[in-house]
mmCIF file of C-alpha atoms in Angstrom:
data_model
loop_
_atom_site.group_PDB
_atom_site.id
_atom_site.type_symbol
_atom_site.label_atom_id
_atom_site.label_comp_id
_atom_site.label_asym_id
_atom_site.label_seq_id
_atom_site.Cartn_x
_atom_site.Cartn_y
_atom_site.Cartn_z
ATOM 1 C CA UNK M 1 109.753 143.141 -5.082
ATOM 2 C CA UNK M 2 110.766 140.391 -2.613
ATOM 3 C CA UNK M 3 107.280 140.916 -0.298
ATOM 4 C CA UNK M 4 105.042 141.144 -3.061
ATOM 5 C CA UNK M 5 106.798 137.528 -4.273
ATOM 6 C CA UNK M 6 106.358 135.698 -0.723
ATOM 7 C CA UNK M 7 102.705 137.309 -0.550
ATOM 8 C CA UNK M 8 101.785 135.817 -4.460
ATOM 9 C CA UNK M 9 103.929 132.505 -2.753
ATOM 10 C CA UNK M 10 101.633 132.657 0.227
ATOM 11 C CA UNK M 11 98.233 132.957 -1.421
ATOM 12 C CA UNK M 12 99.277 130.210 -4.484
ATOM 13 C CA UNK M 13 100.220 127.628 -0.921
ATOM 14 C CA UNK M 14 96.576 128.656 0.316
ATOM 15 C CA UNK M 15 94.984 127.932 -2.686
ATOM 16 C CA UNK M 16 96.703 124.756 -2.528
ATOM 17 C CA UNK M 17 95.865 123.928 1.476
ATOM 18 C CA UNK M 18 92.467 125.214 0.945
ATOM 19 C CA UNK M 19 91.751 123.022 -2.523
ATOM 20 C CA UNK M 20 93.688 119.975 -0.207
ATOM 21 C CA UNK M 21 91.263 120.528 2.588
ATOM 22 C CA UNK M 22 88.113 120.704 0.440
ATOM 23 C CA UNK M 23 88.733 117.363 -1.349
ATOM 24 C CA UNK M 24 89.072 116.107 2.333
ATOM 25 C CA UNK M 25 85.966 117.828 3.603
ATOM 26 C CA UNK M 26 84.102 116.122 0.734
ATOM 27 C CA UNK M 27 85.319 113.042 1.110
ATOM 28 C CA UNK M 28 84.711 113.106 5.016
ATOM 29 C CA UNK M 29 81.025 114.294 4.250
ATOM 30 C CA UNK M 30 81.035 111.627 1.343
ATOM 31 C CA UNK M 31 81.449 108.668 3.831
ATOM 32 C CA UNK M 32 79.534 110.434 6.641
ATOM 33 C CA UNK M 33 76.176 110.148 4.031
ATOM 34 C CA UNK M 34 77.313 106.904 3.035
ATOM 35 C CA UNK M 35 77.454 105.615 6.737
ATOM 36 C CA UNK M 36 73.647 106.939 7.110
ATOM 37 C CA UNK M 37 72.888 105.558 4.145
ATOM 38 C CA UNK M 38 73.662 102.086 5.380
ATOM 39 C CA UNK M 39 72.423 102.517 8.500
ATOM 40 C CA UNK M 40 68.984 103.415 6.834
ATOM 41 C CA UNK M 41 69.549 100.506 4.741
ATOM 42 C CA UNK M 42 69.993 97.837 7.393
ATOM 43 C CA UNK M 43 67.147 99.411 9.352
ATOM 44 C CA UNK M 44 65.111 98.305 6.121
ATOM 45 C CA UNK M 45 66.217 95.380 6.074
ATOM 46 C CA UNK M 46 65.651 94.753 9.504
ATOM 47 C CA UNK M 47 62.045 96.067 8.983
ATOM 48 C CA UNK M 48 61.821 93.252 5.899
ATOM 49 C CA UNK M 49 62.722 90.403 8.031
ATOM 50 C CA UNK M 50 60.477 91.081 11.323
ATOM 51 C CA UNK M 51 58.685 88.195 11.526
ATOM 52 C CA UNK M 52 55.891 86.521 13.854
ATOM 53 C CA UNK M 53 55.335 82.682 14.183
ATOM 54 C CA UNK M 54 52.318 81.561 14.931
ATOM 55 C CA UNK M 55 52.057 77.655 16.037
ATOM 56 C CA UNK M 56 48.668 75.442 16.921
ATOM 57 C CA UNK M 57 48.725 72.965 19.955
ATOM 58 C CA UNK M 58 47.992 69.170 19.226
ATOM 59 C CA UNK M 59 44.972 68.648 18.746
ATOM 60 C CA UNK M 60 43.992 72.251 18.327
ATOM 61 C CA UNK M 61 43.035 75.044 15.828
ATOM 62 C CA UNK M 62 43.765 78.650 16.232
ATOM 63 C CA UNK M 63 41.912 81.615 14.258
ATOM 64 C CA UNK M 64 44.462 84.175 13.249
ATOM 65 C CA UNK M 65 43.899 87.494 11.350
ATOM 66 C CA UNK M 66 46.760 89.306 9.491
ATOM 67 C CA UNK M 67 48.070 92.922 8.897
ATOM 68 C CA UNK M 68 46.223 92.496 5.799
ATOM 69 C CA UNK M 69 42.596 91.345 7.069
ATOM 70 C CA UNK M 70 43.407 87.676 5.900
ATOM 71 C CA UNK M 71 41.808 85.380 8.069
ATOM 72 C CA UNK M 72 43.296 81.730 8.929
ATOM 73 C CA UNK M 73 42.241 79.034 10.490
ATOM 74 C CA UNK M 74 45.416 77.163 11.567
ATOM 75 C CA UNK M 75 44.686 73.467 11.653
ATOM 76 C CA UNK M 76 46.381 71.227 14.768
ATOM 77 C CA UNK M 77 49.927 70.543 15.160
ATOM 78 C CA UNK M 78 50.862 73.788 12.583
ATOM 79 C CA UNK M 79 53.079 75.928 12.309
ATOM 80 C CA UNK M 80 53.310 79.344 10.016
ATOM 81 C CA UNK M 81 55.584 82.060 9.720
ATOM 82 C CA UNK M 82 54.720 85.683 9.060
ATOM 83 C CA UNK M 83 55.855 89.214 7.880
ATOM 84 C CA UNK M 84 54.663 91.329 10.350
ATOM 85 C CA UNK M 85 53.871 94.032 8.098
ATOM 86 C CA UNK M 86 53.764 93.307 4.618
ATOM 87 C CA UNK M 87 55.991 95.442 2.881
ATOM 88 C CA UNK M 88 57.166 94.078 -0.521
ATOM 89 C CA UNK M 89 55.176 93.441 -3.578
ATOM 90 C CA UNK M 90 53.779 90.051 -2.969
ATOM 91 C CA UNK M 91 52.181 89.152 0.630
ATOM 92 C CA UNK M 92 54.253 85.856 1.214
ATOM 93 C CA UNK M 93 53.745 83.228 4.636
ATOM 94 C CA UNK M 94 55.149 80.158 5.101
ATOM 95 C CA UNK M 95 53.597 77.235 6.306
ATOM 96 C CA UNK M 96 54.090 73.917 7.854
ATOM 97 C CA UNK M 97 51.136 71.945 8.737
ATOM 98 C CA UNK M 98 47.572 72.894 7.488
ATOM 99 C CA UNK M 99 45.488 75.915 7.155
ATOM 100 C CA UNK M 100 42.286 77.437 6.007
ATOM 101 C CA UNK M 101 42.932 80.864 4.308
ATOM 102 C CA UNK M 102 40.157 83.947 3.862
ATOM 103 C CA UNK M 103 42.289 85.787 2.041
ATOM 104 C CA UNK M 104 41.750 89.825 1.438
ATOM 105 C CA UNK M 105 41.637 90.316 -2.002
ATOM 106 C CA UNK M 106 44.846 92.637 -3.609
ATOM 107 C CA UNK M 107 44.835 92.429 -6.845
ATOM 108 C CA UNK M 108 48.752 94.388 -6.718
ATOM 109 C CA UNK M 109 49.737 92.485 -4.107
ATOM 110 C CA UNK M 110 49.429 88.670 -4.539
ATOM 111 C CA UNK M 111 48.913 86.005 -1.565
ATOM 112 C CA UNK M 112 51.871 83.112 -1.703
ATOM 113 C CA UNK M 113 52.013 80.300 1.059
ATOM 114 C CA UNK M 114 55.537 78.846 0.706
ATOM 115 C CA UNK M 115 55.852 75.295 1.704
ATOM 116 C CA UNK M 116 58.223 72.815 2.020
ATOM 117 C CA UNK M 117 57.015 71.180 -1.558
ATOM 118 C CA UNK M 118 54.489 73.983 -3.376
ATOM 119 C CA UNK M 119 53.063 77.195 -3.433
ATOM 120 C CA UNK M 120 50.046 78.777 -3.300
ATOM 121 C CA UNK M 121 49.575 82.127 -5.507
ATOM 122 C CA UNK M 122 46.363 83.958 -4.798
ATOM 123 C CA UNK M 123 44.315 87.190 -5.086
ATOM 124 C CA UNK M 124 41.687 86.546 -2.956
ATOM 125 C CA UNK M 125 39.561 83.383 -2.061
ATOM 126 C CA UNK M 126 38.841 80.858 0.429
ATOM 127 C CA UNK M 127 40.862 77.450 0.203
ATOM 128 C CA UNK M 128 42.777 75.057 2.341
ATOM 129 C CA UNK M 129 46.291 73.488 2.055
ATOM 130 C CA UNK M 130 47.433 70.760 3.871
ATOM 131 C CA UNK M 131 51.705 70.670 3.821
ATOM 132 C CA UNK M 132 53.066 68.730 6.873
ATOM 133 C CA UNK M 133 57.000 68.387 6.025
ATOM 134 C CA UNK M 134 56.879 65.759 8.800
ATOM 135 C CA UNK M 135 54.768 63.253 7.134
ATOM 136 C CA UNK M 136 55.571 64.408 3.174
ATOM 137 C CA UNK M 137 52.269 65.448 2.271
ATOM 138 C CA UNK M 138 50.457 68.269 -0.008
ATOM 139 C CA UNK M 139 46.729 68.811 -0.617
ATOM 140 C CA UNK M 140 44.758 72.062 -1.640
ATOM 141 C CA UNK M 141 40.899 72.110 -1.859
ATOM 142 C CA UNK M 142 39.102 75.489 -3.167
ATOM 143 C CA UNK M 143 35.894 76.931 -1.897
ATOM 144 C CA UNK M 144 35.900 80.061 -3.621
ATOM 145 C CA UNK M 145 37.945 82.242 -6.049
ATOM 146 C CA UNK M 146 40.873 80.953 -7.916
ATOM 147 C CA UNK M 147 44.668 79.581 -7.350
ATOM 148 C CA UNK M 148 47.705 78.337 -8.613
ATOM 149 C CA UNK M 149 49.483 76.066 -7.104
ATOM 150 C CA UNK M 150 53.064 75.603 -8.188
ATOM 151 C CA UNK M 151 57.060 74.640 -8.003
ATOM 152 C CA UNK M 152 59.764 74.547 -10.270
ATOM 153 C CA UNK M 153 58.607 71.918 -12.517
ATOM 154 C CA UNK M 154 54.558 71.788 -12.090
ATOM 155 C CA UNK M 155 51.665 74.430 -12.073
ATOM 156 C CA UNK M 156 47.890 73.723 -11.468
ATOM 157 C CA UNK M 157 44.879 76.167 -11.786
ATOM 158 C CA UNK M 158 41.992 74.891 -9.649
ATOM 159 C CA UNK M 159 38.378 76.502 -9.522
ATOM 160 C CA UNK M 160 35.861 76.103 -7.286
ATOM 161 C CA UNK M 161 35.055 72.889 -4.985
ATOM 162 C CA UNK M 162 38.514 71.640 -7.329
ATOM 163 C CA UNK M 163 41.383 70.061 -5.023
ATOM 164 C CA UNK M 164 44.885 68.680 -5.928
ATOM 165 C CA UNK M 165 46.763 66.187 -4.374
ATOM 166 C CA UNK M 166 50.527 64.869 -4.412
ATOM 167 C CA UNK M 167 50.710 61.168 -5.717
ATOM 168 C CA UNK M 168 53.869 59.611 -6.393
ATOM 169 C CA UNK M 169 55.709 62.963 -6.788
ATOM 170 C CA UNK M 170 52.976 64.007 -8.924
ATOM 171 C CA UNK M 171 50.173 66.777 -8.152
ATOM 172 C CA UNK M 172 46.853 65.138 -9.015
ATOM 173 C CA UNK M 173 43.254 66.966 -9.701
ATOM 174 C CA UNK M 174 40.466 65.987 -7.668
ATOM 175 C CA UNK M 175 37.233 66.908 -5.971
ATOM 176 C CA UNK M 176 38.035 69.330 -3.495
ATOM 177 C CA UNK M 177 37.722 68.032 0.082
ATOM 178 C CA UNK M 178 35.609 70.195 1.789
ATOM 179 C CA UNK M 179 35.339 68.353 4.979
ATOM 180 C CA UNK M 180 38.797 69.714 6.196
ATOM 181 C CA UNK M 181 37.525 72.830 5.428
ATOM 182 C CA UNK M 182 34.717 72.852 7.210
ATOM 183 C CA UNK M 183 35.785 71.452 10.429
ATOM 184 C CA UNK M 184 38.845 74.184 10.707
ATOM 185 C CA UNK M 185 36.080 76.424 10.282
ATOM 186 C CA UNK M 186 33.939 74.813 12.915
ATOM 187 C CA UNK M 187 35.895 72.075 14.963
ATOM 188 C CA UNK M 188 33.865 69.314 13.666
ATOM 189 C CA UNK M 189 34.839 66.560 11.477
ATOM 190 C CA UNK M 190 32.609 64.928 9.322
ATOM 191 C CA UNK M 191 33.543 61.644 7.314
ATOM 192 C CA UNK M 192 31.960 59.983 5.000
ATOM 193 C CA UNK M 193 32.780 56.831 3.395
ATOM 194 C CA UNK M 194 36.624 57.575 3.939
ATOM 195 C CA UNK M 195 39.390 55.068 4.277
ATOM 196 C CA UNK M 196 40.525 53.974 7.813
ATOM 197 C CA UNK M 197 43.990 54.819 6.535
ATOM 198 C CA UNK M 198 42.761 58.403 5.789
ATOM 199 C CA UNK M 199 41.048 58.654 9.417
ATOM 200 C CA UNK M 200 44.695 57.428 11.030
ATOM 201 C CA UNK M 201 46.925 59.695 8.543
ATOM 202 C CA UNK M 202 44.489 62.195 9.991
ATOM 203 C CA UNK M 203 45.283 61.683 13.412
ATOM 204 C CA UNK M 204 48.779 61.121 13.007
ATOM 205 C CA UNK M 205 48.609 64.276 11.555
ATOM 206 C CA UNK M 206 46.871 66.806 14.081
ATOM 207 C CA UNK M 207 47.247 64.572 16.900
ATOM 208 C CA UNK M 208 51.220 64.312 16.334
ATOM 209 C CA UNK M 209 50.440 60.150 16.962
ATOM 210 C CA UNK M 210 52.199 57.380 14.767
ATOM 211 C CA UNK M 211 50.223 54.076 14.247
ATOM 212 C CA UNK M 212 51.424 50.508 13.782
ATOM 213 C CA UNK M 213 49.340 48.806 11.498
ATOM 214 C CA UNK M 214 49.261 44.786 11.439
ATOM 215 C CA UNK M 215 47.053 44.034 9.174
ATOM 216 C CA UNK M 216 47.066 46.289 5.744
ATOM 217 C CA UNK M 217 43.909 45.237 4.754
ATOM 218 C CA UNK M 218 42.236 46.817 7.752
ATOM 219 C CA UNK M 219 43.355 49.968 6.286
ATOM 220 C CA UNK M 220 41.039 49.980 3.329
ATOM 221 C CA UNK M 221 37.669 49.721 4.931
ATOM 222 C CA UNK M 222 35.313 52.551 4.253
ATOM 223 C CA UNK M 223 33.715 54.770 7.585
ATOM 224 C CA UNK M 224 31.553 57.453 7.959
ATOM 225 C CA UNK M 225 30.985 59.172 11.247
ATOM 226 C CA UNK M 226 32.486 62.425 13.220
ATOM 227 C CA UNK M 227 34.637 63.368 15.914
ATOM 228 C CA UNK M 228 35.334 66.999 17.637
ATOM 229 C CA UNK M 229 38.426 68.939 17.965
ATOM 230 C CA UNK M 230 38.165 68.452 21.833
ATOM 231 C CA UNK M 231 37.818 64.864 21.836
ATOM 232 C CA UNK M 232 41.360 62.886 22.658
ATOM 233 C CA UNK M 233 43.071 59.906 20.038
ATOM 234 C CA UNK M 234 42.094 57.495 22.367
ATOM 235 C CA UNK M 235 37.774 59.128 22.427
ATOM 236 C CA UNK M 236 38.476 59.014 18.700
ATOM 237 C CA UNK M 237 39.770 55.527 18.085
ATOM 238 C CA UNK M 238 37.140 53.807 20.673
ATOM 239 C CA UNK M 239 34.561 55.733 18.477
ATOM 240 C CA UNK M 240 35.889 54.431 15.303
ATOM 241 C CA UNK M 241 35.419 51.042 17.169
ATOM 242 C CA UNK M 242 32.138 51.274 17.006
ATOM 243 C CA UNK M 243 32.419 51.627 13.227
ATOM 244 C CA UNK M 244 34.196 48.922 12.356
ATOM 245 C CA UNK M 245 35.523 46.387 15.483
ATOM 246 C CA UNK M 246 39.433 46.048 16.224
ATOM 247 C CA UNK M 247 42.154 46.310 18.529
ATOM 248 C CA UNK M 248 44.298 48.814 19.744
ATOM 249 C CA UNK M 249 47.144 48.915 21.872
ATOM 250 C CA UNK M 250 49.329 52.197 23.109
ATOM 251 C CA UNK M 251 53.382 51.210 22.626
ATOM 252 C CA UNK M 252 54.792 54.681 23.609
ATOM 253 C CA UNK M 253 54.011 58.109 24.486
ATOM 254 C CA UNK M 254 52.857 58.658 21.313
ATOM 255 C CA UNK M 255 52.577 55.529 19.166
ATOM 256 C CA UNK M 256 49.700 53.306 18.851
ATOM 257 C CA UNK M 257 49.543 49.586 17.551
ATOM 258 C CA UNK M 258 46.144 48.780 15.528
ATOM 259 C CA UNK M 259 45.403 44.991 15.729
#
């Protein structure tokens, strides 16, 4: 009769509230696993983006060794940034400045140094690469192993004792130059027969020193010699002296005029 009606009402409005209060329940437990979700997510990425910087004092190298076992040799006045944990499936640094790279061979992960004009893809091998933004300049020169070098409109393959250089916007094979190699690896430069320009890009370079040159032609005579990490511009330049006779006078803090 009448009670058995309001008790089938009842249950049917039950049904309803409880089917109501499910959807809700889900939906609640939905956006609670979607909040933890994210959370994991931007803990990820916040593991992805932990980075260290390591940078070089004028003048001065610093040995560095990676999560990976790569060693470097980070050449004066240099600057390169690092994953602190390589995660992903390439092992990319970035670099300003210059560097000597032992890198741990990976043949699933491959080595990339990102600078400000190339790249360097690797698997493992011992080369150096010279990329100061400051002074618009790329070189590589390979020991050992192979690598690519590349951007978005060039790629070179270089092999052992092979180096390439950028000339008029242009990356140019060459001998590789192994005395930048050597003296990250040992703190001793060794010239031969190089360019007095060379020597003073050089020292611009790790020394963080501009020169004023008066005469151009001074700039193509040929030196050979050496000079020490530890020795100063002004050691240097009274030792190049010695080499071939001129002037020099200091301007600024950190500019020199060559008369």
């Amino acid at each position: 009769g009448r009670k058995q009606f309001i008790q089938r009402t009842h249950q049917i409005k039950m049904r309803h509230i409880i089917r109501i209060a499910t959807r809700y329940v889900a939906i609640l437990l939905l956006a609670i696993g979607l909040g933890w979700a994210f959370r994991i997510y931007l803990s990820d990425k916040k593991k992805e983006i932990q980075y260290q910087e390591y940078t070089s004092e004028v003048g001065r190298r610093k040995e560095i060794t990676l999560s990976d076992g790569t060693k470097v040799h980070l050449g004066p006045s240099s600057k390169m940034k690092v994953p602190t944990v390589f995660t992903t499936e390439t092992r990319e640094i970035e670099l300003d400045g210059e560097a000597l790279f032992d890198v741990t061979s990976d043949t699933n992960k491959p080595f990339i140094i990102k600078t400000s004009m190339y790249s360097v893809k690797v698997m493992g091998t011992i080369f150096n690469t010279i990329a100061y933004s400051k002074h618009y300049v790329f070189e590589t020169s390979l020991l050992e192993g192979s690598v690519i070098v590349y951007n978005q409109e060039e790629e070179v393959e270089l092999k052992p004792h092979e180096g390439v250089t950028l000339v008029n916007n242009k990356l140019v094979k060459s001998q590789a130059d192994l005395n930048d190699i050597y003296y990250l690896q040992s703190g001793l430069y060794q010239f031969e027969e190089v360019s007095l320009k060379k020597l003073l890009n050089k020292l611009s370079m790790w020394y963080g020193v501009e020169f004023e040159i008066t005469n151009n032609r001074m700039l193509e005579k040929t030196l050979s010699g050496k000079f020490r990490e530890n020795d100063n511009v002004e050691h240097i330049l009274t030792a190049i002296q010695s080499l071939y006779p001129f002037n020099y006078t200091k301007t600024t803090n950190n500019t020199y005029k060559i008369h």
